[in-house]
PDB file of C-alpha atoms in Angstrom:
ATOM      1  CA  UNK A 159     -11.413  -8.875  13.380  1.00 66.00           C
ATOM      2  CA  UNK A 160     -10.816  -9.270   9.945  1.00 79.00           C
ATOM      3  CA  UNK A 161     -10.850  -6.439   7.441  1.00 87.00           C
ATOM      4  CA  UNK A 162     -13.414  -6.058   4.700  1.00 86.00           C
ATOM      5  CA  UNK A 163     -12.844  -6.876   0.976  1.00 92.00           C
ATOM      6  CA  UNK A 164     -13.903  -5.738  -2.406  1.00 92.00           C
ATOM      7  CA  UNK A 165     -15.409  -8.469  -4.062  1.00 94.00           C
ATOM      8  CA  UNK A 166     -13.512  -7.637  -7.053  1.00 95.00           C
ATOM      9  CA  UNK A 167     -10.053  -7.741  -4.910  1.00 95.00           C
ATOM     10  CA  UNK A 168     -10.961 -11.139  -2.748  1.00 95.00           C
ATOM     11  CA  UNK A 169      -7.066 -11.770  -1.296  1.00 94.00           C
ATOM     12  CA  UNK A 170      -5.232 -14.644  -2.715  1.00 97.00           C
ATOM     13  CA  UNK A 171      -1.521 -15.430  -2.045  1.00 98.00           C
ATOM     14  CA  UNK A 172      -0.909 -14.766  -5.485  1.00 98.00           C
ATOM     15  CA  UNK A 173      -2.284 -11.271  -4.921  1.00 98.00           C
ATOM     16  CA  UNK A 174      -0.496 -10.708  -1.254  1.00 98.00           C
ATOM     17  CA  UNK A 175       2.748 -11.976  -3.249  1.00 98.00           C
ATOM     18  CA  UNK A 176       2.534  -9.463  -6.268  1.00 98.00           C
ATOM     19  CA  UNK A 177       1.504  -6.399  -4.331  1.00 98.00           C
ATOM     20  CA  UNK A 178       4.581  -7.486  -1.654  1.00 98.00           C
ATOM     21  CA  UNK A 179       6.813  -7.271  -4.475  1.00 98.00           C
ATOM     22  CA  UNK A 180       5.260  -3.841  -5.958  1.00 98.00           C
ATOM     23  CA  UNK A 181       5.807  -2.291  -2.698  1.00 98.00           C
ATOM     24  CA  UNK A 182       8.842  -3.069  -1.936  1.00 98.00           C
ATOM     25  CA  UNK A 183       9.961  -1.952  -6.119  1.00 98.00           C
ATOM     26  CA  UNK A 184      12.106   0.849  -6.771  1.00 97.00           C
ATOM     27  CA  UNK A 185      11.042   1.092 -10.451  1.00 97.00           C
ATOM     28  CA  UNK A 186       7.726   2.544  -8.943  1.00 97.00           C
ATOM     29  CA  UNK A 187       9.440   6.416  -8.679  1.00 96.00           C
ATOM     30  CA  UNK A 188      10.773   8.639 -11.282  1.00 96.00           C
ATOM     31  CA  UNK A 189      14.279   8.079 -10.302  1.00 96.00           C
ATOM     32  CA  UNK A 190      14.167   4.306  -9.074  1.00 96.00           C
ATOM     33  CA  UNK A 191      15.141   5.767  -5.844  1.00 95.00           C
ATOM     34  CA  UNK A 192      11.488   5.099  -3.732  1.00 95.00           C
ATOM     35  CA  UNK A 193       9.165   2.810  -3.108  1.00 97.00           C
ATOM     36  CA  UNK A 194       5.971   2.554  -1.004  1.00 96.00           C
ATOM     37  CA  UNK A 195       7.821   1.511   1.751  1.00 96.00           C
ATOM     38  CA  UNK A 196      10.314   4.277   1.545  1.00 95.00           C
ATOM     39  CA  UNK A 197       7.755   6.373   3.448  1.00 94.00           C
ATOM     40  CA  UNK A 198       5.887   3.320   5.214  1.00 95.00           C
ATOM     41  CA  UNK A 199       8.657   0.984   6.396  1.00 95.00           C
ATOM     42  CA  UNK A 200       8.056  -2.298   8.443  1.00 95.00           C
ATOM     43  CA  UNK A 201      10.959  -1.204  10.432  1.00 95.00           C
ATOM     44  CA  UNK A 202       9.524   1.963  11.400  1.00 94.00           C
ATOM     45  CA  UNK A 203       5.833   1.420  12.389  1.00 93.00           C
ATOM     46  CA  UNK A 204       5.188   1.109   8.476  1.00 95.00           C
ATOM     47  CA  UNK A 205       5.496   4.984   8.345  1.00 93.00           C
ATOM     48  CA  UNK A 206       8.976   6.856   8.330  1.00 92.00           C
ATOM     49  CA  UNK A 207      10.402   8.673  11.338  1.00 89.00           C
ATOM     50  CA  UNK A 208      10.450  12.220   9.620  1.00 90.00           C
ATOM     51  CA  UNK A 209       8.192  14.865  11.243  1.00 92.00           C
ATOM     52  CA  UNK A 210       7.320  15.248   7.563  1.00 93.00           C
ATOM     53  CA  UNK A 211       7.461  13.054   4.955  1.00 91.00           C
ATOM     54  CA  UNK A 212      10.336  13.042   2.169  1.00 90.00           C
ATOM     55  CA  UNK A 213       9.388  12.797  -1.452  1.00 90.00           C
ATOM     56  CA  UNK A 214      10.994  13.254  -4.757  1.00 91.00           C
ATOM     57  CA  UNK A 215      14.300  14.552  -5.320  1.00 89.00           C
ATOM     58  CA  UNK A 216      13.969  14.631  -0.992  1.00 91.00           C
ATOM     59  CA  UNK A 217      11.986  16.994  -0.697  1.00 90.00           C
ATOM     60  CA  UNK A 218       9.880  17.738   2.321  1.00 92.00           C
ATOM     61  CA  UNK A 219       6.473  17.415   1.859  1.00 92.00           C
ATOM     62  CA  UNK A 220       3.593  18.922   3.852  1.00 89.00           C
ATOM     63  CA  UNK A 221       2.538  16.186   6.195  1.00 89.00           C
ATOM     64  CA  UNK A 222       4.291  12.732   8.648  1.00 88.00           C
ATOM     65  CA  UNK A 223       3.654   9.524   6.153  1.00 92.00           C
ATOM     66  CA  UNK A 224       0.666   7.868   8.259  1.00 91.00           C
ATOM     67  CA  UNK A 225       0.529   4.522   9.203  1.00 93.00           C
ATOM     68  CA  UNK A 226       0.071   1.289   6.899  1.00 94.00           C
ATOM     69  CA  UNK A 227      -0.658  -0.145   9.827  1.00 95.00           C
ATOM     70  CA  UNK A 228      -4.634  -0.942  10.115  1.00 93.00           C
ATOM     71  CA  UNK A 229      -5.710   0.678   6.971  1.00 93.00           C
ATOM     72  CA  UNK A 230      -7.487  -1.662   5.805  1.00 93.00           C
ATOM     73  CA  UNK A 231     -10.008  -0.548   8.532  1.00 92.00           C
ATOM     74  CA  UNK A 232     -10.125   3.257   7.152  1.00 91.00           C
ATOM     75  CA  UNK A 233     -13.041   4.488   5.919  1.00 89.00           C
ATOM     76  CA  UNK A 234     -11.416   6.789   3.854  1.00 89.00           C
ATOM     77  CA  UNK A 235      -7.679   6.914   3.080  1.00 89.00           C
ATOM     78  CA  UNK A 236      -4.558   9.842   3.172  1.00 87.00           C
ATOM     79  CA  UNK A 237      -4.707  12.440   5.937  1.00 86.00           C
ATOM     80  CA  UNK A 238      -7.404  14.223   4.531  1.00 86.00           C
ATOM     81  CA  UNK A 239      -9.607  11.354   3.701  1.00 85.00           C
ATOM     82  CA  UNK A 240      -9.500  11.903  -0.820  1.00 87.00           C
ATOM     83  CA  UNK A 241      -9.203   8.107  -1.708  1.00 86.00           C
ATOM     84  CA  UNK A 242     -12.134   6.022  -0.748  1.00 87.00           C
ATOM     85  CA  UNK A 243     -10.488   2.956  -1.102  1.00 92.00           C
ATOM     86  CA  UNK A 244      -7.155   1.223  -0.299  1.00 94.00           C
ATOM     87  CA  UNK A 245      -7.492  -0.070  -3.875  1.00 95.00           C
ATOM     88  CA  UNK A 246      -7.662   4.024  -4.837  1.00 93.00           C
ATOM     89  CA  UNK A 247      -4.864   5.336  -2.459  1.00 94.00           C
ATOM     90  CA  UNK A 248      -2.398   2.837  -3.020  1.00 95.00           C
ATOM     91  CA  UNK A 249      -1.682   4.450  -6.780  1.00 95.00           C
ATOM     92  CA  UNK A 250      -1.569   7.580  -5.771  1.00 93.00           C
ATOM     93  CA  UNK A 251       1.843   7.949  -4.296  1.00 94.00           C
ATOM     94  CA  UNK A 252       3.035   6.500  -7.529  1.00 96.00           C
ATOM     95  CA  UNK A 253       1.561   9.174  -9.809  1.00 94.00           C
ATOM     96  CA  UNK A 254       1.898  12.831  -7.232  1.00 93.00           C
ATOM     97  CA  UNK A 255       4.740  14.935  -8.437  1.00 93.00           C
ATOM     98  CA  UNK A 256       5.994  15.598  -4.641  1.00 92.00           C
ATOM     99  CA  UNK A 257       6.116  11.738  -3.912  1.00 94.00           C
ATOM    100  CA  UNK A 258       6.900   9.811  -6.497  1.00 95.00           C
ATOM    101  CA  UNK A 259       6.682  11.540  -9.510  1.00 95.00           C
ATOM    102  CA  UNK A 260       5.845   8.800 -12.248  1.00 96.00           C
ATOM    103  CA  UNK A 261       5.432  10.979 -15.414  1.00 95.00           C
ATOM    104  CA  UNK A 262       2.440   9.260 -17.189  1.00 96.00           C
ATOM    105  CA  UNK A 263       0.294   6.053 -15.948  1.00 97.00           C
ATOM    106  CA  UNK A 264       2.254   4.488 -18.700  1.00 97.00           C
ATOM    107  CA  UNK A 265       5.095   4.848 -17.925  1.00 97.00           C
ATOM    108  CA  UNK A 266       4.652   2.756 -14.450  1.00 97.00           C
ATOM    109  CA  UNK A 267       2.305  -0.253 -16.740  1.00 97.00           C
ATOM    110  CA  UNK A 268       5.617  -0.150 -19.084  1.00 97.00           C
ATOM    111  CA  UNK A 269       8.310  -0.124 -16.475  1.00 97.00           C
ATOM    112  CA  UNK A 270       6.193  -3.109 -14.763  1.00 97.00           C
ATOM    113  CA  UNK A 271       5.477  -4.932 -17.810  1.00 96.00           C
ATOM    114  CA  UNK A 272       9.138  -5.037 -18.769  1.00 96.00           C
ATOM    115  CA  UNK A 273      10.086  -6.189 -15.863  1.00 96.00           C
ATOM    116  CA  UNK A 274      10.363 -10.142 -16.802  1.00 94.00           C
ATOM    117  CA  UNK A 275       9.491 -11.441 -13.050  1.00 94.00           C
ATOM    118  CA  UNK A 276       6.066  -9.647 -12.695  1.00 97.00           C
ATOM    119  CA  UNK A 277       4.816 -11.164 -16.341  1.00 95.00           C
ATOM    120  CA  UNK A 278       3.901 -14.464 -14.290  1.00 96.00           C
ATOM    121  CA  UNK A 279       3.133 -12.648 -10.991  1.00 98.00           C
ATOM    122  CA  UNK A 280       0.265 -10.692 -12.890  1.00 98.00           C
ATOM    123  CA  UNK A 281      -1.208 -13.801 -14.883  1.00 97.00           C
ATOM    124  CA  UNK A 282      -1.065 -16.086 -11.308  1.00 98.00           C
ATOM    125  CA  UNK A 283      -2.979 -12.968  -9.274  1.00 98.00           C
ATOM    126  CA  UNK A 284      -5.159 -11.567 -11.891  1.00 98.00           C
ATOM    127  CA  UNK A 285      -5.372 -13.333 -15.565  1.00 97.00           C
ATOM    128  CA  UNK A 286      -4.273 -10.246 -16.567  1.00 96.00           C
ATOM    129  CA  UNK A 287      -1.003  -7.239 -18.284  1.00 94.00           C
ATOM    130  CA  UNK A 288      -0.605  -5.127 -15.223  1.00 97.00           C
ATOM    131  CA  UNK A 289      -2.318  -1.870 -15.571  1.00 97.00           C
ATOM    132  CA  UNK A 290      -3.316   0.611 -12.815  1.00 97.00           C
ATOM    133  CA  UNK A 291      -5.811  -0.784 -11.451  1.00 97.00           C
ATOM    134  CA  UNK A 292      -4.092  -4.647 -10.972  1.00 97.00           C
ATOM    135  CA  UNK A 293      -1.259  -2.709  -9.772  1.00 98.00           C
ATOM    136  CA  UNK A 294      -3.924  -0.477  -7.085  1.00 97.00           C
ATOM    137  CA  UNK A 295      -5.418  -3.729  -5.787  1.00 98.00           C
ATOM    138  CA  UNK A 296      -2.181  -5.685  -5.338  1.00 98.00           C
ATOM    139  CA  UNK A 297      -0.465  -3.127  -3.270  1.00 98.00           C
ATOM    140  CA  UNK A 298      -4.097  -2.940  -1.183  1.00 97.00           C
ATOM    141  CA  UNK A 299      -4.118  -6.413  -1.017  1.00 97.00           C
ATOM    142  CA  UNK A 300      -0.823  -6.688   0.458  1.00 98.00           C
ATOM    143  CA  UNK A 301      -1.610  -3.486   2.421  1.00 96.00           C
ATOM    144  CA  UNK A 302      -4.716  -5.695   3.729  1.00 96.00           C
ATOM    145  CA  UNK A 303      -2.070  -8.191   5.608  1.00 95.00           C
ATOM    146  CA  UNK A 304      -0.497  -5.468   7.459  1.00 95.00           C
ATOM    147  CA  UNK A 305      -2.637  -5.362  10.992  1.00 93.00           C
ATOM    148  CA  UNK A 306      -1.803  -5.398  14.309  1.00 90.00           C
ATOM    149  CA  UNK A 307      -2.453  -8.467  16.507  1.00 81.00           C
ATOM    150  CA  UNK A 308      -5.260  -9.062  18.708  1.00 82.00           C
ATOM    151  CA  UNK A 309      -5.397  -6.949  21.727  1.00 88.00           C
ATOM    152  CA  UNK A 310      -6.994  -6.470  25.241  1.00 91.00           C
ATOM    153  CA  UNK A 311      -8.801  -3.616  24.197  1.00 89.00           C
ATOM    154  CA  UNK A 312     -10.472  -5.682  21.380  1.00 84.00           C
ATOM    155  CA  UNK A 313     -11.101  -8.824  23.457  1.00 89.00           C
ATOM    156  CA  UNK A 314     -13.161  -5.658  25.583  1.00 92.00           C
ATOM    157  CA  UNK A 315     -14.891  -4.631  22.624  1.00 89.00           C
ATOM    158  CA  UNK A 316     -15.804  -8.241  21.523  1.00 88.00           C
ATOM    159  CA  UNK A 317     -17.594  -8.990  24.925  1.00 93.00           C
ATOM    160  CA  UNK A 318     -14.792  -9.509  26.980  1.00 94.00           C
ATOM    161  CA  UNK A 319     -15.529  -7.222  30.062  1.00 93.00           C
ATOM    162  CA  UNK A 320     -12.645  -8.626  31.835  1.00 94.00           C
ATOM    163  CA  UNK A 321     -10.202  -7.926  29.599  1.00 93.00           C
ATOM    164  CA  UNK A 322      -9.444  -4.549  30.812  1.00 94.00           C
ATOM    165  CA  UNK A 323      -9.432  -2.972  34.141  1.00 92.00           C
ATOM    166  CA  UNK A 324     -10.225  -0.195  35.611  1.00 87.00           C
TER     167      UNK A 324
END
């Protein structure tokens, strides 16, 4: 099963490549010390292995870092379902004082359009300067790639009835 699109965020590998690179950026936090995958590491189930998540200046924040793993199937994002789209949640981090703490949306569009190697990724994924919302849907679109394999259970759920026993 593949996961569902915006039409105005169709995946490309331009797009996959640029939001690959934005997750993986330092320059995304106050203190060039996180990125998204600080909290949502491939290594670690792309979450973190904290019964609570650490956020700026290491603090502890008030919830575990969920999953990156199959959310491009949510219906709503975060634990308590506030971004409707991947597109939507993927900039949030960026901005919240306990996570990230970027001081103004500027601020990230500056650090990201000084940053000589994204001036190219941008134009080949988008046309476009980065701003917020290129920078939301290449992180989603990259967030998009991260699901698990096939399994029994969905062979079972795609007609299968022998996939699974009793």
């Amino acid at each position: 099963i593949s996961p569902e699109y915006p039409v105005d965020n169709i995946p490309t590998p331009d797009r996959i490549n640029l939001g690959r690179h934005l997750y993986f950026d330092l320059r995304l936090s106050r203190d060039r010390s996180m990125s998204c995958a600080t909290c949502h590491s491939p290594t670690k189930g792309w979450a973190d292995s904290s019964p609570r998540a650490v956020g700026f200046a290491k603090t502890e924040l008030g919830r575990h870092s969920p999953t990156v793993l199959n959310t491009a199937f949510n219906t709503a994002q975060f634990w308590d379902g506030r971004a409707a789209t991947l597109e939507a949640q993927a900039v949030g981090p960026i901005m919240a004082a306990g996570e990230m703490n970027m001081p103004s949306e500027e601020e990230v569009i500056n650090t990201i359009r000084n940053a000589p190697e994204y001036k190219s990724l941008f134009q080949a994924a988008y046309g476009v300067e980065p701003s917020m919302e290129t920078i939301g849907k290449a992180i989603a679109a990259f967030e998009r790639t991260i699901v698990s394999g096939p399994s029994r259970f969905d062979d079972y759920v795609g007609g299968n009835k022998s996939a699974l026993n009793e």
